[in-house]
Short mmCIF file of C-alpha atoms in Angstrom, two decimals:
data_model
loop_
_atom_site.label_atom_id
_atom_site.label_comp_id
_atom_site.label_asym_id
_atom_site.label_seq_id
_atom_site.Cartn_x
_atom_site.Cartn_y
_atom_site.Cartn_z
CA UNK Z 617 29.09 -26.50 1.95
CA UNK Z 618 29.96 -22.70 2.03
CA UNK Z 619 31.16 -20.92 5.63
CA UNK Z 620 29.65 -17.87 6.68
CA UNK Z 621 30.66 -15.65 9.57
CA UNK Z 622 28.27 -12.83 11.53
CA UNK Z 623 25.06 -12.88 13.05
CA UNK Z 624 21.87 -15.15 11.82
CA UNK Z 625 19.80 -12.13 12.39
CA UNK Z 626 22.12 -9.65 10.02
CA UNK Z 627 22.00 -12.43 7.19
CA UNK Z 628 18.51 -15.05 7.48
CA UNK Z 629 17.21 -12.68 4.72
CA UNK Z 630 19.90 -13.59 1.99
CA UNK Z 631 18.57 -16.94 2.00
CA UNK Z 632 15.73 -19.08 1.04
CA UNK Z 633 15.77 -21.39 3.91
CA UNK Z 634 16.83 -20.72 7.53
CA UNK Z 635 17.25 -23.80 9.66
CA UNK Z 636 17.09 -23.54 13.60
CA UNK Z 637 18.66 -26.15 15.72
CA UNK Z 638 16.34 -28.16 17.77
CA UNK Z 639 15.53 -30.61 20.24
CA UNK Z 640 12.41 -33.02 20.48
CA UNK Z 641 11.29 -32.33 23.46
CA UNK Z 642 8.04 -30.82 24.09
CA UNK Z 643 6.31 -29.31 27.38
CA UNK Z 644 3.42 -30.82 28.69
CA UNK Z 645 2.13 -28.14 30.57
CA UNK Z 646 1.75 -26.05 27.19
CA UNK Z 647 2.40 -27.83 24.38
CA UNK Z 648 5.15 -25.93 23.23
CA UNK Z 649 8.81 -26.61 21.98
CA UNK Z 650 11.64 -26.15 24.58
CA UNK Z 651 13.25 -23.57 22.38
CA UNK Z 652 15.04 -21.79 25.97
CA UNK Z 653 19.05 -21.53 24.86
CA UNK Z 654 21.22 -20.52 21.61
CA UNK Z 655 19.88 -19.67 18.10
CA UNK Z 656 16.46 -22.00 18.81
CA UNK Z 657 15.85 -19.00 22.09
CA UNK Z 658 16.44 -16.08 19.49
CA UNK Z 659 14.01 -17.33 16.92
CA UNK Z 660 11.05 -18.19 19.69
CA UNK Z 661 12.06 -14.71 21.11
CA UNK Z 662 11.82 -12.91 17.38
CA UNK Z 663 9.16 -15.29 15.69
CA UNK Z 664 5.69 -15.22 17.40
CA UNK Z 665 4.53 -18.80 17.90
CA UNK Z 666 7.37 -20.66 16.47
CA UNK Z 667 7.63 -22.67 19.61
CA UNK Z 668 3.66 -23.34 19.59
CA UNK Z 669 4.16 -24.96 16.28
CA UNK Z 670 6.72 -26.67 16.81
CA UNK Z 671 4.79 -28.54 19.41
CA UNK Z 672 1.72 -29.16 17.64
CA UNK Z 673 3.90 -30.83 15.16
CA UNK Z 674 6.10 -33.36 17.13
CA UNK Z 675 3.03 -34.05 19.33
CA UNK Z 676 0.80 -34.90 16.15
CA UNK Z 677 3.93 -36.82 14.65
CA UNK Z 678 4.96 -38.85 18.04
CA UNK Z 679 1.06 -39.88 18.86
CA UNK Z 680 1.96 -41.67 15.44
CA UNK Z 681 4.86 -43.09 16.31
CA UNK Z 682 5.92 -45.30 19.63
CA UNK Z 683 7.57 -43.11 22.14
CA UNK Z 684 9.60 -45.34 23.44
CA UNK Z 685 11.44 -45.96 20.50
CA UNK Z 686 14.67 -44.93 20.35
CA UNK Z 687 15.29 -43.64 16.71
CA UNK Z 688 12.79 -41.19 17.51
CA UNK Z 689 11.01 -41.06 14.15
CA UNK Z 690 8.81 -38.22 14.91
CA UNK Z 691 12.25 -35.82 15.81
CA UNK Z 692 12.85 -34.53 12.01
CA UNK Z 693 12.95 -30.91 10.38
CA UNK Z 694 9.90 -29.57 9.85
CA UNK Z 695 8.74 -26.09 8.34
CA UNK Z 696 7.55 -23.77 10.82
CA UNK Z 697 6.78 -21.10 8.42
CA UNK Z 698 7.65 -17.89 6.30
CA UNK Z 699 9.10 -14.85 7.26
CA UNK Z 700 8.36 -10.94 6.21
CA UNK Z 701 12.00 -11.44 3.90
CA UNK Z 702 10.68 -14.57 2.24
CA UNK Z 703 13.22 -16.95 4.29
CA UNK Z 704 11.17 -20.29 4.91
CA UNK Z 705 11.96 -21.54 8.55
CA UNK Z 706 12.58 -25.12 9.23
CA UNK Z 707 13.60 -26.83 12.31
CA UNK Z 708 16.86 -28.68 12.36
CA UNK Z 709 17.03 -31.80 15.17
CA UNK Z 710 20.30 -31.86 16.84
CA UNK Z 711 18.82 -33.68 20.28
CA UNK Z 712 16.47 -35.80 20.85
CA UNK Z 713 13.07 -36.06 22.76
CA UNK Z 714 14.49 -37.66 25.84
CA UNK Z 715 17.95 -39.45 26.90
CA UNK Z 716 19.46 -41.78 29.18
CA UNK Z 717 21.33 -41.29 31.96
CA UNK Z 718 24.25 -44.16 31.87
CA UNK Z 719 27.74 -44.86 32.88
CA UNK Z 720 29.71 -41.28 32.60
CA UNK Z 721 26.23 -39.84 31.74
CA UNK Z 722 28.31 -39.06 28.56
CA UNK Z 723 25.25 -38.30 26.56
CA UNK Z 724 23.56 -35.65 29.26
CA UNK Z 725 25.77 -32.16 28.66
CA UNK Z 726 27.72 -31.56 31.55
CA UNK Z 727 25.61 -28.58 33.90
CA UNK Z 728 23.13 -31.40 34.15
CA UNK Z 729 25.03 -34.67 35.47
CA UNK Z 730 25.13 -34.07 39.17
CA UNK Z 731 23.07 -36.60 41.13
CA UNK Z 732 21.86 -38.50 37.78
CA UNK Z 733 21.43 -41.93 38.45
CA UNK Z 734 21.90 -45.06 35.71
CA UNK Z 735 18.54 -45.24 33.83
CA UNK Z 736 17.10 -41.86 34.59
CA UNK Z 737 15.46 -40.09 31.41
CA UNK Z 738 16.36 -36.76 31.08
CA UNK Z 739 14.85 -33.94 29.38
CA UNK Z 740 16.51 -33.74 25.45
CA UNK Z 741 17.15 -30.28 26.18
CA UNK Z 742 19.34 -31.26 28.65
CA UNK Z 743 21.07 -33.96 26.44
CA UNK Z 744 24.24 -33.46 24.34
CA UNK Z 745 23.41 -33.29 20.26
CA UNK Z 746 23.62 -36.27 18.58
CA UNK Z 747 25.95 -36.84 15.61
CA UNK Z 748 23.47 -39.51 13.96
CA UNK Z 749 20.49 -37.22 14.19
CA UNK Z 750 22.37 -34.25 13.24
CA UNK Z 751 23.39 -36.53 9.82
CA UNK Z 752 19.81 -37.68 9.47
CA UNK Z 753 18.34 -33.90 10.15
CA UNK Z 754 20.56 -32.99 7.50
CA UNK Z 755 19.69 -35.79 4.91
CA UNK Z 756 16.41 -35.36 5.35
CA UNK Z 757 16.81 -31.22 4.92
CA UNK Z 758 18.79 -32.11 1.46
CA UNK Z 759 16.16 -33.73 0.36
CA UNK Z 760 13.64 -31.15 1.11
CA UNK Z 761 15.36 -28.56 -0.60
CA UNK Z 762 15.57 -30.68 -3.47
CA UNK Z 763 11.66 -31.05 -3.84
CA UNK Z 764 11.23 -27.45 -3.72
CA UNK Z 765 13.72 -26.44 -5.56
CA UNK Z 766 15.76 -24.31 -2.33
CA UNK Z 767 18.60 -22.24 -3.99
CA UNK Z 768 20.53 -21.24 -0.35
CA UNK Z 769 20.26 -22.47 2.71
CA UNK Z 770 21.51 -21.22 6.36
CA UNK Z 771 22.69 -23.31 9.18
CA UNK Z 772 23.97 -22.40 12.22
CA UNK Z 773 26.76 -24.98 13.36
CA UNK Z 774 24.19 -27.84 14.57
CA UNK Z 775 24.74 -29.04 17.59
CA UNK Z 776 27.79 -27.04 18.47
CA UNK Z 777 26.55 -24.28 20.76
CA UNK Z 778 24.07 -25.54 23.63
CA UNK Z 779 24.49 -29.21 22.08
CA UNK Z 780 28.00 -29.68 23.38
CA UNK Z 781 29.79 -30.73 20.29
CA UNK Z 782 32.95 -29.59 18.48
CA UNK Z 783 32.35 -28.04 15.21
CA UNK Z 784 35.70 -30.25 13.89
CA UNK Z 785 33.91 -33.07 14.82
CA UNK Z 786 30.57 -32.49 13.09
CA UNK Z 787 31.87 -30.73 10.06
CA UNK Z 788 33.75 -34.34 8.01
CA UNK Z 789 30.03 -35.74 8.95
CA UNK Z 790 28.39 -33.15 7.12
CA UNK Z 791 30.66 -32.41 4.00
CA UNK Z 792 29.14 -35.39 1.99
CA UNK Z 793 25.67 -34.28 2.59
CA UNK Z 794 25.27 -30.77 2.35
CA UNK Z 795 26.42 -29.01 -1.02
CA UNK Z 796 27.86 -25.57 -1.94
CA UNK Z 797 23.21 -24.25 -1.31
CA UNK Z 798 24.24 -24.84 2.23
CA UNK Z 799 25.91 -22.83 4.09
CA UNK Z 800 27.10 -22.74 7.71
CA UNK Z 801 26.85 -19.61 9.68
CA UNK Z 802 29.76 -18.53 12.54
CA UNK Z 803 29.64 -16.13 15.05
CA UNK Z 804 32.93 -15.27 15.31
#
């Protein structure tokens, strides 16, 4: 796993694969991804539709699947297309669908705890990232890029920005999965 420092934007066309953090929620009113903060905001604000396909695609995958289950089997990367450059967009799950509010509400990110109550389901945009889905997004993204033969890949820090986490934390997780194709993109 490589480190890269600047902006997505300046670099998404050095690589084969960009990968845009995610959650699993999706709105009813429109059918569309909440793609509203960080990197996932940028890409619906520079890639016409992305959010729109999103959608269609965890809505077609959860009808499959039993929405109250909590592994969320539907909430994986999936490729939302091809850009001008040649840079195949996938999305990257770092949240889920829904949470639970519980306890310290340790789970919700903090701007959204006041007045939760034990047992309320939150939106998962309002959710911290999850370390386990953030391993099994990437898993399932190595293995994808193994199929098709991916040469370099381009991931912002998942679940580090809007998701709440520390990048020290998430990075040992990561270092046995992701190999010297992937690499991790900084701001600073």
């Amino acid at each position: 796993m490589k480190k890269v420092v600047g902006n997505v934007w300046d670099v998404i066309h050095e690589y084969d694969v960009f990968c845009i953090p995610t959650n699993g929620y999706v709105k009813k009113s429109d059918g569309k991804a909440v793609m509203g903060a960080g990197v996932a905001k940028e890409a619906k604000n520079a890639i016409e539709g992305i959010d729109e396909t999103l959608g269609e695609l965890l809505s077609k995958n959860m009808a499959r699947h039993d929405k109250d289950d909590l592994s969320e089997p539907w909430n994986v990367p999936y490729y939302l297309g091809e850009l001008e450059c040649d840079t195949h967009i996938f999305s990257f799950p770092v949240k889920p669908t829904v949470a639970i509010a519980g306890g310290l509400n340790e789970h919700i990110l903090e701007r959204f705890r006041s007045g939760l109550r034990d047992g309320w389901k939150v939106q998962g945009w309002q959710a911290q990232a999850i370390p386990e889905l953030i391993v099994r997004s990437a898993e399932y993204l190595v293995e994808i890029v193994n199929f098709k033969k991916f040469e370099s890949v381009l991931v912002p820090k998942p679940g580090c920005g809007n998701g709440g986490l520390k990048w020290s934390d998430i990075k040992p997780l990561l270092q046995d999965v992701f190999d010297d194709r992937f690499s991790i993109i900084d701001k600073r």
